[in-house]
Amino acid sequence: MELFDTANNLLSAIPVRIYDQLVRDTDFTRRRLAILDLVWVVRSLDVAFAEDANYAARSKNSMLQRVARMLADREGRHPNLSWSDIAIYHPVGDPRSFLPPGAARDQEIFMYRSQHAIEKTLRYITDLHEREEVTAEILPILPVALNAVVKTMVRLNRERTPGHFYTLDPFLGPNNKFTGHATGAFSAWCYIVGYFLSEHHDFKQRLLRPENRMAFDRDADPHIKRIENGTFRTADQLIGSSGLGESQYAAARALLDSAQEKFGLFLHAHRGTIKRHASSSFDDVAPANISIINRESLNRGIAGIVVGKPV
């Protein structure tokens, strides 16, 4: 329990005013980085002392848990490690790691950086959506950006050593008592892009589930709210109301078809990566939809991007 005591002692030595600043701070970047470090430590300790009967009782009301809950409440999220922490808030230039120096840690960091690039691109696509008045300029970007996402996922699949993931798996495993969008699941940005491209109800349902929203990137909230209240315009709706001429309309539809194809390939590549590196998780409960298993969840996501194909 020495590591647990050390973590609590270090937190106790930090002046209270620092925590107050993190709670009040309008620069949420610092707060999210602080949460990342806190939940990283919590998850590490949970794994290290999984068999220690005294750990759970001591941890429940510890300084570590109190601070994590305080900052998480400020963000409106779970005080547990989530995919947003790993893939979005993780500082690329100063990566955290669960593993000791060596090939496995190199691959761990490679995975985080690859996922960060994917998330950044998916968010970029979503942010482009705000510029609804320049549909003709946005559409050509989509297939290019999504092709880069596909290539990144394929590279991640090919360059990782099969079996290394299971060294990391205990740290990225079940989200304890919290259900919904846990570590390892798709992000809000993925579901938003899926809904933008296809308007499929399955992507929308995953975005609106309360359990998922507690673990999503808070920056996605305005987009999710618009989807919820019906003011979010999908690609098909944008093209339909764009006033493009006949030839331009046909070109826009072709670009959308290409973007849908690329996004479908990304979903296939993601499923293939899981099959190669974490096949046992196929039969685990799907964090994004706890009524089904991962295999079915992935298949439904892939089916949802194909226009006219039932889920």
mmCIF file of C-alpha atoms in Angstrom:
data_model
loop_
_atom_site.group_PDB
_atom_site.id
_atom_site.type_symbol
_atom_site.label_atom_id
_atom_site.label_comp_id
_atom_site.label_asym_id
_atom_site.label_seq_id
_atom_site.Cartn_x
_atom_site.Cartn_y
_atom_site.Cartn_z
ATOM 1 C CA MET A 1 0.000 0.000 0.000
ATOM 2 C CA GLU A 2 3.050 2.239 -0.080
ATOM 3 C CA LEU A 3 2.165 3.584 -3.529
ATOM 4 C CA PHE A 4 -1.360 4.406 -2.359
ATOM 5 C CA ASP A 5 -0.050 6.247 0.707
ATOM 6 C CA THR A 6 2.509 8.131 -1.407
ATOM 7 C CA ALA A 7 -0.188 9.330 -3.830
ATOM 8 C CA ASN A 8 -2.403 10.571 -1.009
ATOM 9 C CA ASN A 9 0.470 12.270 0.800
ATOM 10 C CA LEU A 10 1.533 14.103 -2.353
ATOM 11 C CA LEU A 11 -2.012 15.360 -2.931
ATOM 12 C CA SER A 12 -2.322 16.440 0.703
ATOM 13 C CA ALA A 13 0.799 18.564 0.309
ATOM 14 C CA ILE A 14 -0.777 20.622 -2.494
ATOM 15 C CA PRO A 15 -2.304 23.894 -1.217
ATOM 16 C CA VAL A 16 -6.116 23.973 -1.207
ATOM 17 C CA ARG A 17 -6.047 27.135 -3.337
ATOM 18 C CA ILE A 18 -4.650 25.086 -6.253
ATOM 19 C CA TYR A 19 -7.695 22.824 -6.203
ATOM 20 C CA ASP A 20 -9.968 25.843 -5.918
ATOM 21 C CA GLN A 21 -8.314 27.355 -8.991
ATOM 22 C CA LEU A 22 -8.790 24.142 -10.957
ATOM 23 C CA VAL A 23 -12.485 24.113 -10.080
ATOM 24 C CA ARG A 24 -13.016 27.790 -10.966
ATOM 25 C CA ASP A 25 -10.574 27.937 -13.876
ATOM 26 C CA THR A 26 -12.162 28.859 -17.193
ATOM 27 C CA ASP A 27 -9.091 27.368 -18.890
ATOM 28 C CA PHE A 28 -10.421 23.815 -18.673
ATOM 29 C CA THR A 29 -7.270 22.413 -20.334
ATOM 30 C CA ARG A 30 -5.426 22.453 -16.998
ATOM 31 C CA ARG A 31 -8.347 20.870 -15.187
ATOM 32 C CA ARG A 32 -8.666 18.068 -17.722
ATOM 33 C CA LEU A 33 -4.954 17.354 -17.550
ATOM 34 C CA ALA A 34 -5.214 17.213 -13.756
ATOM 35 C CA ILE A 35 -8.150 14.796 -14.044
ATOM 36 C CA LEU A 36 -6.177 12.674 -16.499
ATOM 37 C CA ASP A 37 -3.324 12.300 -14.027
ATOM 38 C CA LEU A 38 -5.674 11.581 -11.127
ATOM 39 C CA VAL A 39 -7.729 8.908 -12.878
ATOM 40 C CA TRP A 40 -4.505 7.436 -14.314
ATOM 41 C CA VAL A 41 -3.164 6.987 -10.796
ATOM 42 C CA VAL A 42 -6.505 5.619 -9.559
ATOM 43 C CA ARG A 43 -6.651 3.039 -12.340
ATOM 44 C CA SER A 44 -3.032 2.013 -11.752
ATOM 45 C CA LEU A 45 -3.699 1.527 -8.046
ATOM 46 C CA ASP A 46 -6.941 -0.360 -8.728
ATOM 47 C CA VAL A 47 -4.971 -2.859 -10.824
ATOM 48 C CA ALA A 48 -2.026 -3.047 -8.415
ATOM 49 C CA PHE A 49 -4.217 -3.747 -5.380
ATOM 50 C CA ALA A 50 -7.047 -5.668 -7.016
ATOM 51 C CA GLU A 51 -6.540 -8.571 -4.610
ATOM 52 C CA ASP A 52 -6.084 -6.427 -1.489
ATOM 53 C CA ALA A 53 -9.229 -6.520 0.645
ATOM 54 C CA ASN A 54 -8.253 -3.358 2.522
ATOM 55 C CA TYR A 55 -7.599 -1.247 -0.563
ATOM 56 C CA ALA A 56 -11.225 -0.669 -1.619
ATOM 57 C CA ALA A 57 -12.229 0.533 1.849
ATOM 58 C CA ARG A 58 -9.230 2.832 2.187
ATOM 59 C CA SER A 59 -9.528 4.150 -1.349
ATOM 60 C CA LYS A 60 -13.224 5.037 -1.156
ATOM 61 C CA ASN A 61 -12.798 8.134 1.012
ATOM 62 C CA SER A 62 -9.151 8.857 0.279
ATOM 63 C CA MET A 63 -7.776 12.244 -0.714
ATOM 64 C CA LEU A 64 -7.102 10.819 -4.164
ATOM 65 C CA GLN A 65 -10.721 9.827 -4.701
ATOM 66 C CA ARG A 66 -12.115 13.041 -3.179
ATOM 67 C CA VAL A 67 -10.092 15.276 -5.478
ATOM 68 C CA ALA A 68 -10.865 13.120 -8.518
ATOM 69 C CA ARG A 69 -14.596 13.271 -7.756
ATOM 70 C CA MET A 70 -14.490 17.018 -7.108
ATOM 71 C CA LEU A 71 -12.883 17.826 -10.456
ATOM 72 C CA ALA A 72 -14.968 15.236 -12.291
ATOM 73 C CA ASP A 73 -18.163 16.745 -10.872
ATOM 74 C CA ARG A 74 -17.026 20.139 -12.163
ATOM 75 C CA GLU A 75 -16.711 18.603 -15.634
ATOM 76 C CA GLY A 76 -19.960 16.658 -15.352
ATOM 77 C CA ARG A 77 -18.270 13.312 -15.929
ATOM 78 C CA HIS A 78 -17.364 10.020 -14.267
ATOM 79 C CA PRO A 79 -14.338 10.171 -11.922
ATOM 80 C CA ASN A 80 -12.859 7.191 -13.776
ATOM 81 C CA LEU A 81 -10.507 6.706 -16.689
ATOM 82 C CA SER A 82 -12.379 7.141 -19.973
ATOM 83 C CA TRP A 83 -11.526 7.029 -23.644
ATOM 84 C CA SER A 84 -11.618 10.826 -23.761
ATOM 85 C CA ASP A 85 -8.772 10.939 -21.228
ATOM 86 C CA ILE A 86 -6.615 8.527 -23.205
ATOM 87 C CA ALA A 87 -7.267 9.612 -26.761
ATOM 88 C CA ILE A 88 -8.206 13.300 -26.506
ATOM 89 C CA TYR A 89 -6.784 14.919 -23.369
ATOM 90 C CA HIS A 90 -3.577 12.866 -23.375
ATOM 91 C CA PRO A 91 -0.657 15.285 -24.055
ATOM 92 C CA VAL A 92 1.078 13.922 -27.150
ATOM 93 C CA GLY A 93 4.389 15.567 -26.280
ATOM 94 C CA ASP A 94 4.373 14.298 -22.693
ATOM 95 C CA PRO A 95 2.681 10.884 -22.819
ATOM 96 C CA ARG A 96 1.608 8.991 -19.720
ATOM 97 C CA SER A 97 2.258 5.267 -19.569
ATOM 98 C CA PHE A 98 1.123 2.292 -17.510
ATOM 99 C CA LEU A 99 3.992 0.043 -18.571
ATOM 100 C CA PRO A 100 7.747 -0.038 -17.778
ATOM 101 C CA PRO A 101 10.304 1.009 -20.437
ATOM 102 C CA GLY A 102 10.475 -1.388 -23.358
ATOM 103 C CA ALA A 103 8.742 -2.446 -26.555
ATOM 104 C CA ALA A 104 5.334 -2.813 -24.930
ATOM 105 C CA ARG A 105 5.419 0.753 -23.583
ATOM 106 C CA ASP A 106 6.566 2.057 -26.972
ATOM 107 C CA GLN A 107 3.535 0.400 -28.519
ATOM 108 C CA GLU A 108 1.270 1.709 -25.770
ATOM 109 C CA ILE A 109 2.338 5.291 -26.516
ATOM 110 C CA PHE A 110 2.094 4.644 -30.262
ATOM 111 C CA MET A 111 -1.519 3.556 -29.723
ATOM 112 C CA TYR A 112 -2.350 6.699 -27.735
ATOM 113 C CA ARG A 113 -0.772 8.969 -30.336
ATOM 114 C CA SER A 114 -2.522 7.192 -33.204
ATOM 115 C CA GLN A 115 -5.889 7.428 -31.480
ATOM 116 C CA HIS A 116 -5.228 11.087 -30.666
ATOM 117 C CA ALA A 117 -4.664 11.776 -34.366
ATOM 118 C CA ILE A 118 -7.888 9.977 -35.263
ATOM 119 C CA GLU A 119 -9.893 11.871 -32.637
ATOM 120 C CA LYS A 120 -8.406 15.181 -33.727
ATOM 121 C CA THR A 121 -9.417 14.504 -37.335
ATOM 122 C CA LEU A 122 -12.950 13.439 -36.421
ATOM 123 C CA ARG A 123 -13.360 16.574 -34.345
ATOM 124 C CA TYR A 124 -11.988 18.657 -37.243
ATOM 125 C CA ILE A 125 -14.709 17.204 -39.477
ATOM 126 C CA THR A 126 -17.358 18.018 -36.871
ATOM 127 C CA ASP A 127 -16.087 21.569 -36.486
ATOM 128 C CA LEU A 128 -16.260 22.004 -40.278
ATOM 129 C CA HIS A 129 -19.938 21.190 -39.990
ATOM 130 C CA GLU A 130 -20.438 24.521 -38.247
ATOM 131 C CA ARG A 131 -19.611 26.240 -41.543
ATOM 132 C CA GLU A 132 -22.846 25.143 -43.158
ATOM 133 C CA GLU A 133 -22.837 27.961 -45.695
ATOM 134 C CA VAL A 134 -19.762 26.607 -47.489
ATOM 135 C CA THR A 135 -20.959 23.047 -48.157
ATOM 136 C CA ALA A 136 -19.274 22.977 -51.565
ATOM 137 C CA GLU A 137 -15.920 23.714 -49.919
ATOM 138 C CA ILE A 138 -16.342 21.265 -47.041
ATOM 139 C CA LEU A 139 -17.368 18.127 -48.918
ATOM 140 C CA PRO A 140 -14.074 17.632 -50.839
ATOM 141 C CA ILE A 141 -12.231 17.621 -47.520
ATOM 142 C CA LEU A 142 -14.248 14.776 -45.990
ATOM 143 C CA PRO A 143 -12.993 11.810 -48.074
ATOM 144 C CA VAL A 144 -9.381 13.020 -47.707
ATOM 145 C CA ALA A 145 -9.621 13.427 -43.944
ATOM 146 C CA LEU A 146 -11.420 10.114 -43.463
ATOM 147 C CA ASN A 147 -8.914 8.338 -45.694
ATOM 148 C CA ALA A 148 -6.182 9.552 -43.327
ATOM 149 C CA VAL A 149 -8.197 8.137 -40.408
ATOM 150 C CA VAL A 150 -8.438 4.756 -42.157
ATOM 151 C CA LYS A 151 -4.705 4.693 -42.884
ATOM 152 C CA THR A 152 -3.901 5.552 -39.277
ATOM 153 C CA MET A 153 -6.043 2.695 -37.971
ATOM 154 C CA VAL A 154 -4.560 0.262 -40.499
ATOM 155 C CA ARG A 155 -1.035 1.294 -39.556
ATOM 156 C CA LEU A 156 -1.844 0.869 -35.873
ATOM 157 C CA ASN A 157 -3.128 -2.618 -36.622
ATOM 158 C CA ARG A 158 -0.112 -3.661 -38.689
ATOM 159 C CA GLU A 159 2.675 -2.208 -36.579
ATOM 160 C CA ARG A 160 1.546 -3.401 -33.171
ATOM 161 C CA THR A 161 2.718 -6.836 -32.085
ATOM 162 C CA PRO A 162 -0.168 -9.254 -31.512
ATOM 163 C CA GLY A 163 -0.329 -10.107 -27.835
ATOM 164 C CA HIS A 164 1.185 -6.860 -26.578
ATOM 165 C CA PHE A 165 -2.258 -5.373 -26.050
ATOM 166 C CA TYR A 166 -2.989 -7.877 -23.299
ATOM 167 C CA THR A 167 -0.099 -6.452 -21.297
ATOM 168 C CA LEU A 168 -1.971 -3.169 -21.300
ATOM 169 C CA ASP A 169 -5.468 -4.633 -21.153
ATOM 170 C CA PRO A 170 -5.822 -4.783 -17.336
ATOM 171 C CA PHE A 171 -5.365 -1.002 -17.177
ATOM 172 C CA LEU A 172 -7.869 -0.339 -19.960
ATOM 173 C CA GLY A 173 -10.411 -2.850 -18.769
ATOM 174 C CA PRO A 174 -13.799 -2.571 -17.048
ATOM 175 C CA ASN A 175 -14.829 0.871 -15.892
ATOM 176 C CA ASN A 176 -15.613 -0.416 -12.386
ATOM 177 C CA LYS A 177 -19.127 0.526 -11.283
ATOM 178 C CA PHE A 178 -19.627 2.963 -14.160
ATOM 179 C CA THR A 179 -21.459 1.742 -17.241
ATOM 180 C CA GLY A 180 -21.766 3.295 -20.645
ATOM 181 C CA HIS A 181 -18.925 4.709 -22.685
ATOM 182 C CA ALA A 182 -15.952 3.218 -20.884
ATOM 183 C CA THR A 183 -12.325 2.982 -21.869
ATOM 184 C CA GLY A 184 -11.714 1.470 -25.281
ATOM 185 C CA ALA A 185 -15.068 2.398 -26.821
ATOM 186 C CA PHE A 186 -15.674 4.809 -29.652
ATOM 187 C CA SER A 187 -15.722 8.511 -28.845
ATOM 188 C CA ALA A 188 -18.448 11.111 -29.172
ATOM 189 C CA TRP A 189 -16.659 12.502 -32.228
ATOM 190 C CA CYS A 190 -16.872 9.154 -33.994
ATOM 191 C CA TYR A 191 -20.602 8.891 -33.370
ATOM 192 C CA ILE A 192 -21.203 12.514 -34.409
ATOM 193 C CA VAL A 193 -19.374 12.002 -37.703
ATOM 194 C CA GLY A 194 -21.277 8.754 -38.244
ATOM 195 C CA TYR A 195 -24.582 10.532 -37.680
ATOM 196 C CA PHE A 196 -23.537 13.490 -39.847
ATOM 197 C CA LEU A 197 -22.721 11.175 -42.750
ATOM 198 C CA SER A 198 -25.649 8.769 -42.461
ATOM 199 C CA GLU A 199 -28.309 10.229 -40.114
ATOM 200 C CA HIS A 200 -28.633 6.716 -38.725
ATOM 201 C CA HIS A 201 -30.578 6.338 -35.477
ATOM 202 C CA ASP A 202 -28.023 3.939 -33.966
ATOM 203 C CA PHE A 203 -25.313 6.622 -33.841
ATOM 204 C CA LYS A 204 -27.838 9.087 -32.410
ATOM 205 C CA GLN A 205 -28.953 6.686 -29.677
ATOM 206 C CA ARG A 206 -25.377 6.118 -28.565
ATOM 207 C CA LEU A 207 -24.772 9.853 -28.358
ATOM 208 C CA LEU A 208 -27.893 10.476 -26.280
ATOM 209 C CA ARG A 209 -27.492 7.676 -23.721
ATOM 210 C CA PRO A 210 -26.901 9.407 -20.332
ATOM 211 C CA GLU A 211 -24.276 6.843 -19.297
ATOM 212 C CA ASN A 212 -22.255 7.559 -22.418
ATOM 213 C CA ARG A 213 -22.518 11.327 -22.086
ATOM 214 C CA MET A 214 -20.941 11.182 -18.629
ATOM 215 C CA ALA A 215 -17.750 9.868 -20.256
ATOM 216 C CA PHE A 216 -17.777 11.796 -23.538
ATOM 217 C CA ASP A 217 -15.590 14.757 -24.342
ATOM 218 C CA ARG A 218 -17.372 17.789 -22.881
ATOM 219 C CA ASP A 219 -16.509 19.791 -26.002
ATOM 220 C CA ALA A 220 -18.901 17.548 -27.920
ATOM 221 C CA ASP A 221 -21.874 18.576 -25.763
ATOM 222 C CA PRO A 222 -23.094 21.477 -27.973
ATOM 223 C CA HIS A 223 -23.173 19.189 -31.032
ATOM 224 C CA ILE A 224 -24.957 16.424 -29.116
ATOM 225 C CA LYS A 225 -27.496 18.959 -27.846
ATOM 226 C CA ARG A 226 -28.235 20.023 -31.404
ATOM 227 C CA ILE A 227 -28.711 16.391 -32.428
ATOM 228 C CA GLU A 228 -31.026 15.922 -29.466
ATOM 229 C CA ASN A 229 -33.203 18.937 -30.268
ATOM 230 C CA GLY A 230 -33.250 18.313 -34.022
ATOM 231 C CA THR A 231 -31.235 21.342 -35.167
ATOM 232 C CA PHE A 232 -28.123 19.407 -36.227
ATOM 233 C CA ARG A 233 -28.046 19.236 -40.028
ATOM 234 C CA THR A 234 -26.656 16.089 -41.631
ATOM 235 C CA ALA A 235 -24.603 16.032 -44.813
ATOM 236 C CA ASP A 236 -27.593 14.893 -46.831
ATOM 237 C CA GLN A 237 -29.681 17.783 -45.492
ATOM 238 C CA LEU A 238 -26.927 20.284 -46.203
ATOM 239 C CA ILE A 239 -26.590 19.111 -49.787
ATOM 240 C CA GLY A 240 -30.363 19.145 -50.267
ATOM 241 C CA SER A 241 -30.664 22.749 -49.130
ATOM 242 C CA SER A 242 -27.455 24.059 -50.702
ATOM 243 C CA GLY A 243 -29.003 25.386 -53.908
ATOM 244 C CA LEU A 244 -26.278 23.760 -56.022
ATOM 245 C CA GLY A 245 -26.710 23.398 -59.753
ATOM 246 C CA GLU A 246 -27.339 19.987 -61.294
ATOM 247 C CA SER A 247 -23.681 19.168 -61.978
ATOM 248 C CA GLN A 248 -22.513 20.546 -58.652
ATOM 249 C CA TYR A 249 -25.231 18.595 -56.855
ATOM 250 C CA ALA A 250 -24.126 15.374 -58.544
ATOM 251 C CA ALA A 251 -20.520 16.072 -57.576
ATOM 252 C CA ALA A 252 -21.540 16.767 -53.984
ATOM 253 C CA ARG A 253 -23.451 13.493 -53.781
ATOM 254 C CA ALA A 254 -20.443 11.621 -55.158
ATOM 255 C CA LEU A 255 -18.201 13.193 -52.515
ATOM 256 C CA LEU A 256 -20.650 12.220 -49.777
ATOM 257 C CA ASP A 257 -20.740 8.648 -51.097
ATOM 258 C CA SER A 258 -16.939 8.593 -50.979
ATOM 259 C CA ALA A 259 -16.888 9.956 -47.428
ATOM 260 C CA GLN A 260 -19.426 7.345 -46.309
ATOM 261 C CA GLU A 261 -17.303 4.619 -47.896
ATOM 262 C CA LYS A 262 -14.164 5.841 -46.100
ATOM 263 C CA PHE A 263 -15.952 6.023 -42.765
ATOM 264 C CA GLY A 264 -17.296 2.515 -43.282
ATOM 265 C CA LEU A 265 -13.734 1.342 -43.986
ATOM 266 C CA PHE A 266 -12.620 2.974 -40.737
ATOM 267 C CA LEU A 267 -15.260 1.043 -38.792
ATOM 268 C CA HIS A 268 -14.175 -2.169 -40.535
ATOM 269 C CA ALA A 269 -10.516 -1.402 -39.751
ATOM 270 C CA HIS A 270 -11.380 -0.771 -36.106
ATOM 271 C CA ARG A 271 -13.184 -4.100 -35.876
ATOM 272 C CA GLY A 272 -10.249 -5.811 -37.583
ATOM 273 C CA THR A 273 -7.814 -4.270 -35.120
ATOM 274 C CA ILE A 274 -9.839 -5.544 -32.186
ATOM 275 C CA LYS A 275 -10.051 -8.987 -33.789
ATOM 276 C CA ARG A 276 -6.278 -9.130 -34.191
ATOM 277 C CA HIS A 277 -5.186 -7.593 -30.914
ATOM 278 C CA ALA A 278 -8.056 -8.067 -28.443
ATOM 279 C CA SER A 279 -10.297 -10.782 -29.851
ATOM 280 C CA SER A 280 -11.480 -11.909 -26.413
ATOM 281 C CA SER A 281 -13.251 -8.566 -25.952
ATOM 282 C CA PHE A 282 -15.675 -9.333 -28.796
ATOM 283 C CA ASP A 283 -17.947 -11.139 -26.348
ATOM 284 C CA ASP A 284 -17.667 -8.504 -23.609
ATOM 285 C CA VAL A 285 -20.570 -6.158 -22.909
ATOM 286 C CA ALA A 286 -20.342 -3.171 -25.256
ATOM 287 C CA PRO A 287 -19.650 0.008 -23.224
ATOM 288 C CA ALA A 288 -21.502 2.107 -25.774
ATOM 289 C CA ASN A 289 -24.627 -0.051 -25.536
ATOM 290 C CA ILE A 290 -24.631 -2.353 -22.515
ATOM 291 C CA SER A 291 -27.624 -4.360 -23.761
ATOM 292 C CA ILE A 292 -25.452 -6.029 -26.427
ATOM 293 C CA ILE A 293 -21.930 -7.423 -26.770
ATOM 294 C CA ASN A 294 -19.037 -5.694 -28.528
ATOM 295 C CA ARG A 295 -19.274 -7.855 -31.630
ATOM 296 C CA GLU A 296 -22.888 -6.867 -32.234
ATOM 297 C CA SER A 297 -22.189 -3.228 -31.363
ATOM 298 C CA LEU A 298 -19.394 -3.035 -33.937
ATOM 299 C CA ASN A 299 -21.490 -4.761 -36.580
ATOM 300 C CA ARG A 300 -24.390 -2.384 -35.975
ATOM 301 C CA GLY A 301 -22.094 0.620 -36.324
ATOM 302 C CA ILE A 302 -20.790 -0.677 -39.645
ATOM 303 C CA ALA A 303 -24.297 -1.428 -40.886
ATOM 304 C CA GLY A 304 -25.448 2.020 -39.803
ATOM 305 C CA ILE A 305 -23.155 3.820 -42.232
ATOM 306 C CA VAL A 306 -24.450 1.891 -45.236
ATOM 307 C CA VAL A 307 -27.438 3.762 -46.560
ATOM 308 C CA GLY A 308 -30.575 1.641 -46.665
ATOM 309 C CA LYS A 309 -29.083 -1.315 -44.832
ATOM 310 C CA PRO A 310 -31.078 -2.279 -41.720
ATOM 311 C CA VAL A 311 -29.350 -2.619 -38.380
#
